[in-house]
Structures are given as C-alpha cells and as structure tokens.
Amino acid sequence: MASITCPSAASIFTVILVTFDRYLAITHPFRYFNIMCGSVVGICIGGPWLLACLIGFLPVMVHSFRVENYQGLCTFFAVFQPTYTLVVLCVSFFPVFFVFLYFHCRLLKIASLHIQHIRELEPAGLPATCPTSQPPNDTKALRTVAILVGCFAFSWTPFFVVSIAQIACQRCYLHGLLEHYLWVLGVCNSLANPLVYGYWQKEVRLEIYQMCLCLKNKIFPLFHSDSQPDAAPTQPEGPLYIISLAQLKD
C-alpha cells in the first residue's frame, strides 16, 4: 500500500512546492536565482519525495499503525489502523491545504498591489475608461487563484472528509467509494494543475507549442520518406531554350 500512499502524498507536496516557487519568484525577483541554486533545487525536489516515502512506509516502521495477521484483500482501510489515517490527514492534507491557500492569497494581494501601482503611473492624458476585449488583470489573477484553490479543494476534500466519516463510523462500509473513486479524483489534481498553468501562462503555452513543433518536424519526415520507398529517381532536366515567335517564322 506504500506504492499508493507515497505518490499521493508526493503529488500534494509537489503542488505546494510549485506554489512556493511562484511565491518566491514574485516576492524576491532579484534574489530568486541566487536563492534557488542547484543544491536548493535538489533539496526541494527530493525533500517532498523523502517525506512522502516516510509517510507511505510509516506502517512498516510503526507496528501499531497496521493490522496484524490480516489475511484478506489488501486495501487501504483494511490493512491500516484508523490512527494511521489520522496521521496522514494531519500531516499531508490539512496543513498543506492551509499553506496552499495562504500562498495564493498572498500572491493575489501582491498582484493587486502591482496592478494598482501601474495604474497610478499611467499618463494622465489617457482616457480613464477605454473598452478592452480582455478582462482586467486583477480579475484574471483572482480567477486563476480561485481555479487553483478550487481544483485542489474539489479533488482532495471529498476523499479526506469521507475518510474521517469512515474512521468515526467503523460499521459504515465506505472503502469501495474511497479507494475506487475519491482517491482517483484526488490524484487527478496533479493533472489539473499543469492544464491550468498551461492555459493561463503564455510562456508555458509557447514552450508546449515549441515542443509539439519540434516533435512534428522529427516524426513527419519519417512518414513522408517511408510513403514513397520505390519512387524512381528524378532525372535532371536538360537546358531550357526560349524561342521567340520571330525565330519560328524564319
């Protein structure tokens, strides 16, 4: 079961890591590259996975977290004690969710202050209201934050809420709902975040476009060359002579 718990916890911690990276890049733009050196990046990448592995293999190290002498089907709530589920909830969800919410609220506040300063520095001669096809930047920032926080809450909250209900009511059989549906919904948050970032950021869209274009240039010539393997080589054409109408009459 550690192979299920570890990736799930690592997925949640990676979301926080990406959020912290964006927060650091916005709050300290001139010191960002000095802070995020190679060793720090390595720690930031390996740290969440080490913590996730520690959480996943905790029942192996602490015998009171697992059910002894269990011979049935190996499922999450069947082999683990309720105390282990509470530890996972208290370590990998509730603190992470509040930190995630705090960072995005701070990012939204900083973005709003930047937009306000830019508006104050605009030339006074420009019209105050001019029609634009796109929504204001602060509205776009609020929408992005709402989507990211909403995706995280929508993906993982049902799993942990139903898990608490299962712990409180041992006679309620909610294992199938948790393990077959709600856990998959939580893991889908790892797919939703790249899609949100890729849709709202031009740099990510441009990078994806360049990757697709490079892949197209590498793959399509192979199909084009294989489609005509027996084509006869073209003979070089002879010299082209231009004859005028007067020469024909002569």
Short mmCIF file of C-alpha atoms in Angstrom, two decimals:
data_model
loop_
_atom_site.label_atom_id
_atom_site.label_comp_id
_atom_site.label_asym_id
_atom_site.label_seq_id
_atom_site.Cartn_x
_atom_site.Cartn_y
_atom_site.Cartn_z
CA MET A 1 0.00 0.00 0.00
CA ALA A 2 3.01 2.29 0.28
CA SER A 3 3.09 2.43 -3.53
CA ILE A 4 -0.31 4.15 -3.35
CA THR A 5 0.29 6.41 -0.37
CA CYS A 6 3.71 7.68 -1.48
CA PRO A 7 2.70 9.07 -4.91
CA SER A 8 -0.44 10.62 -3.47
CA ALA A 9 1.46 12.43 -0.73
CA ALA A 10 4.20 13.43 -3.18
CA SER A 11 1.57 14.85 -5.53
CA ILE A 12 0.18 17.07 -2.76
CA PHE A 13 3.64 18.21 -1.63
CA THR A 14 4.66 19.00 -5.22
CA VAL A 15 1.68 21.31 -5.59
CA ILE A 16 2.87 23.23 -2.52
CA LEU A 17 6.41 23.28 -3.90
CA VAL A 18 5.27 24.84 -7.17
CA THR A 19 3.20 27.39 -5.27
CA PHE A 20 6.16 28.28 -3.05
CA ASP A 21 8.40 28.66 -6.11
CA ARG A 22 5.98 31.14 -7.67
CA TYR A 23 5.64 33.00 -4.38
CA LEU A 24 9.42 33.26 -4.05
CA ALA A 25 9.84 34.42 -7.66
CA ILE A 26 7.28 37.21 -7.19
CA THR A 27 8.28 38.40 -3.71
CA HIS A 28 12.06 38.25 -4.34
CA PRO A 29 12.53 38.64 -8.11
CA PHE A 30 16.13 39.93 -7.93
CA ARG A 31 17.33 37.33 -5.42
CA TYR A 32 15.37 34.41 -6.85
CA PHE A 33 18.20 32.88 -8.91
CA ASN A 34 20.66 33.34 -6.05
CA ILE A 35 18.32 31.58 -3.64
CA MET A 36 17.26 28.78 -5.99
CA CYS A 37 20.72 27.40 -6.66
CA GLY A 38 21.40 23.81 -7.68
CA SER A 39 21.58 22.39 -4.17
CA VAL A 40 18.38 24.14 -3.08
CA VAL A 41 16.55 22.88 -6.17
CA GLY A 42 17.75 19.35 -5.45
CA ILE A 43 16.54 19.58 -1.85
CA CYS A 44 13.18 20.99 -2.97
CA ILE A 45 12.71 18.14 -5.44
CA GLY A 46 13.96 15.32 -3.24
CA GLY A 47 12.52 16.60 0.04
CA PRO A 48 8.83 16.08 -0.82
CA TRP A 49 9.53 12.58 -2.08
CA LEU A 50 11.50 11.66 1.05
CA LEU A 51 8.68 12.94 3.24
CA ALA A 52 6.13 11.11 1.08
CA CYS A 53 8.12 7.86 1.38
CA LEU A 54 8.33 8.35 5.14
CA ILE A 55 4.55 8.71 5.33
CA GLY A 56 3.98 5.75 3.00
CA PHE A 57 6.31 3.35 4.82
CA LEU A 58 5.36 4.55 8.31
CA PRO A 59 3.16 1.47 8.97
CA VAL A 60 6.18 -0.73 8.21
CA MET A 61 8.22 1.04 10.89
CA VAL A 62 5.41 1.53 13.42
CA HIS A 63 3.59 -1.75 14.02
CA SER A 64 0.66 -0.11 15.79
CA PHE A 65 -0.39 1.54 12.50
CA ARG A 66 -1.13 -1.73 10.70
CA VAL A 67 -3.48 -4.63 11.25
CA GLU A 68 -1.61 -7.71 12.40
CA ASN A 69 -2.27 -11.18 10.94
CA TYR A 70 -4.57 -9.87 8.22
CA GLN A 71 -5.22 -12.48 5.51
CA GLY A 72 -7.86 -10.77 3.39
CA LEU A 73 -7.75 -8.46 0.40
CA CYS A 74 -5.03 -5.82 0.66
CA THR A 75 -6.84 -2.47 0.70
CA PHE A 76 -6.03 0.86 2.33
CA PHE A 77 -8.57 0.80 5.16
CA ALA A 78 -8.29 -2.95 5.68
CA VAL A 79 -4.56 -3.17 6.41
CA PHE A 80 -4.10 0.20 8.18
CA GLN A 81 -5.36 1.26 11.57
CA PRO A 82 -7.54 4.41 11.86
CA THR A 83 -4.72 6.14 13.75
CA TYR A 84 -2.53 5.98 10.64
CA THR A 85 -5.25 7.60 8.57
CA LEU A 86 -5.47 10.40 11.13
CA VAL A 87 -1.70 10.90 10.88
CA VAL A 88 -1.94 11.16 7.10
CA LEU A 89 -4.78 13.66 7.42
CA CYS A 90 -2.93 15.80 9.94
CA VAL A 91 0.36 15.80 8.02
CA SER A 92 -0.42 15.69 4.31
CA PHE A 93 -3.77 17.42 3.89
CA PHE A 94 -4.92 20.00 6.42
CA PRO A 95 -1.57 21.82 6.91
CA VAL A 96 -0.85 21.60 3.19
CA PHE A 97 -4.26 22.97 2.27
CA PHE A 98 -3.95 25.98 4.58
CA VAL A 99 -0.40 26.70 3.38
CA PHE A 100 -1.61 26.40 -0.22
CA LEU A 101 -4.45 28.83 0.50
CA TYR A 102 -2.13 31.27 2.30
CA PHE A 103 0.42 31.40 -0.52
CA HIS A 104 -2.21 32.01 -3.18
CA CYS A 105 -3.91 34.72 -1.14
CA ARG A 106 -0.54 36.41 -0.73
CA LEU A 107 0.13 36.12 -4.46
CA LEU A 108 -3.26 37.64 -5.20
CA LYS A 109 -2.59 40.54 -2.82
CA ILE A 110 0.84 41.22 -4.36
CA ALA A 111 -0.59 41.09 -7.88
CA SER A 112 -3.34 43.55 -6.91
CA LEU A 113 -0.77 45.97 -5.43
CA HIS A 114 1.37 45.77 -8.57
CA ILE A 115 -1.62 46.49 -10.78
CA GLN A 116 -2.60 49.43 -8.58
CA HIS A 117 0.90 50.91 -8.82
CA ILE A 118 0.92 50.50 -12.59
CA ARG A 119 -2.40 52.30 -12.87
CA GLU A 120 -1.08 55.17 -10.74
CA LEU A 121 1.93 55.56 -13.05
CA GLU A 122 -0.14 55.67 -16.24
CA PRO A 123 -0.13 59.01 -18.11
CA ALA A 124 -2.90 61.30 -17.01
CA GLY A 125 -3.82 62.10 -20.61
CA LEU A 126 -5.09 58.62 -21.33
CA PRO A 127 -8.85 58.13 -21.09
CA ALA A 128 -9.97 56.66 -17.80
CA THR A 129 -12.28 54.16 -19.43
CA CYS A 130 -11.41 52.50 -22.69
CA PRO A 131 -13.09 49.36 -23.99
CA THR A 132 -10.95 46.26 -23.86
CA SER A 133 -11.67 42.80 -25.12
CA GLN A 134 -9.91 41.10 -22.20
CA PRO A 135 -10.92 41.30 -18.52
CA PRO A 136 -8.77 43.38 -16.13
CA ASN A 137 -5.57 41.83 -14.83
CA ASP A 138 -6.77 41.72 -11.25
CA THR A 139 -9.86 39.81 -12.34
CA LYS A 140 -7.68 37.35 -14.25
CA ALA A 141 -5.43 36.89 -11.21
CA LEU A 142 -8.43 36.31 -8.96
CA ARG A 143 -9.85 33.83 -11.43
CA THR A 144 -6.58 31.90 -11.65
CA VAL A 145 -6.24 31.71 -7.86
CA ALA A 146 -9.87 30.64 -7.50
CA ILE A 147 -9.40 27.89 -10.09
CA LEU A 148 -6.21 26.54 -8.49
CA VAL A 149 -7.56 26.58 -4.95
CA GLY A 150 -10.90 25.22 -6.14
CA CYS A 151 -9.27 22.34 -8.03
CA PHE A 152 -7.20 21.37 -5.01
CA ALA A 153 -10.16 21.55 -2.62
CA PHE A 154 -12.53 19.79 -5.03
CA SER A 155 -10.05 16.99 -5.71
CA TRP A 156 -8.90 16.08 -2.21
CA THR A 157 -11.59 17.30 0.21
CA PRO A 158 -14.14 14.54 -0.61
CA PHE A 159 -11.55 11.82 -0.01
CA PHE A 160 -10.46 13.13 3.38
CA VAL A 161 -13.97 14.05 4.54
CA VAL A 162 -15.27 10.57 3.74
CA SER A 163 -12.13 9.11 5.36
CA ILE A 164 -12.98 10.93 8.59
CA ALA A 165 -16.53 9.58 8.34
CA GLN A 166 -15.15 6.07 7.86
CA ILE A 167 -12.91 6.45 10.92
CA ALA A 168 -15.76 7.77 13.05
CA CYS A 169 -18.17 5.05 11.91
CA GLN A 170 -16.37 1.73 11.64
CA ARG A 171 -19.59 -0.07 10.72
CA CYS A 172 -20.08 2.15 7.65
CA TYR A 173 -18.55 0.39 4.67
CA LEU A 174 -17.18 3.25 2.57
CA HIS A 175 -13.99 1.51 1.46
CA GLY A 176 -15.13 0.98 -2.12
CA LEU A 177 -16.16 4.60 -2.58
CA LEU A 178 -12.89 5.86 -1.13
CA GLU A 179 -10.49 3.56 -2.92
CA HIS A 180 -12.18 3.30 -6.32
CA TYR A 181 -13.48 6.82 -6.90
CA LEU A 182 -12.48 9.51 -4.40
CA TRP A 183 -8.79 8.62 -4.37
CA VAL A 184 -8.70 8.74 -8.18
CA LEU A 185 -10.40 12.15 -8.03
CA GLY A 186 -7.67 13.40 -5.70
CA VAL A 187 -4.88 12.15 -7.93
CA CYS A 188 -6.49 13.96 -10.88
CA ASN A 189 -5.47 17.21 -9.18
CA SER A 190 -1.94 16.53 -10.41
CA LEU A 191 -3.30 16.57 -13.96
CA ALA A 192 -5.47 19.65 -13.47
CA ASN A 193 -2.68 21.93 -12.23
CA PRO A 194 -0.45 21.69 -15.34
CA LEU A 195 -3.50 22.27 -17.52
CA VAL A 196 -4.46 25.40 -15.56
CA TYR A 197 -0.93 26.79 -15.61
CA GLY A 198 -0.54 25.94 -19.28
CA TYR A 199 -3.81 27.62 -20.24
CA TRP A 200 -3.25 30.89 -18.37
CA GLN A 201 0.51 31.43 -18.89
CA LYS A 202 1.83 32.43 -22.28
CA GLU A 203 5.33 31.12 -21.51
CA VAL A 204 4.01 27.63 -20.85
CA ARG A 205 1.83 27.69 -23.97
CA LEU A 206 4.77 28.85 -26.08
CA GLU A 207 7.03 26.13 -24.66
CA ILE A 208 4.41 23.44 -25.35
CA TYR A 209 3.98 24.79 -28.88
CA GLN A 210 7.74 24.64 -29.48
CA MET A 211 7.87 21.06 -28.19
CA CYS A 212 4.99 19.99 -30.43
CA LEU A 213 6.56 21.74 -33.42
CA CYS A 214 9.90 20.05 -32.81
CA LEU A 215 8.17 16.68 -32.44
CA LYS A 216 6.27 17.26 -35.66
CA ASN A 217 9.45 18.10 -37.57
CA LYS A 218 11.08 14.90 -36.33
CA ILE A 219 8.18 12.49 -36.89
CA PHE A 220 6.50 13.63 -40.11
CA PRO A 221 9.63 13.45 -42.32
CA LEU A 222 9.95 9.78 -41.34
CA PHE A 223 6.42 9.01 -42.56
CA HIS A 224 7.00 11.05 -45.70
CA SER A 225 10.17 9.16 -46.57
CA ASP A 226 8.56 5.77 -45.92
CA SER A 227 5.49 6.54 -48.01
CA GLN A 228 7.47 6.51 -51.30
CA PRO A 229 10.21 3.88 -50.92
CA ASP A 230 10.22 2.74 -54.58
CA ALA A 231 9.98 6.13 -56.20
CA ALA A 232 12.24 6.39 -59.22
CA PRO A 233 14.97 8.98 -59.01
CA THR A 234 14.18 12.09 -60.97
CA GLN A 235 16.37 12.71 -63.99
CA PRO A 236 17.99 16.09 -64.28
CA GLU A 237 16.21 18.19 -66.80
CA GLY A 238 18.01 19.40 -69.86
CA PRO A 239 18.70 23.03 -70.68
CA LEU A 240 15.66 25.15 -71.36
CA TYR A 241 15.65 27.09 -74.62
CA ILE A 242 13.38 30.04 -75.19
CA ILE A 243 12.36 30.52 -78.83
CA SER A 244 10.60 33.63 -79.89
CA LEU A 245 7.80 33.88 -82.46
CA ALA A 246 10.11 35.62 -84.97
CA GLN A 247 12.54 32.70 -84.92
CA LEU A 248 9.71 30.28 -85.69
CA LYS A 249 8.74 32.31 -88.76
CA ASP A 250 12.32 32.20 -90.01
#
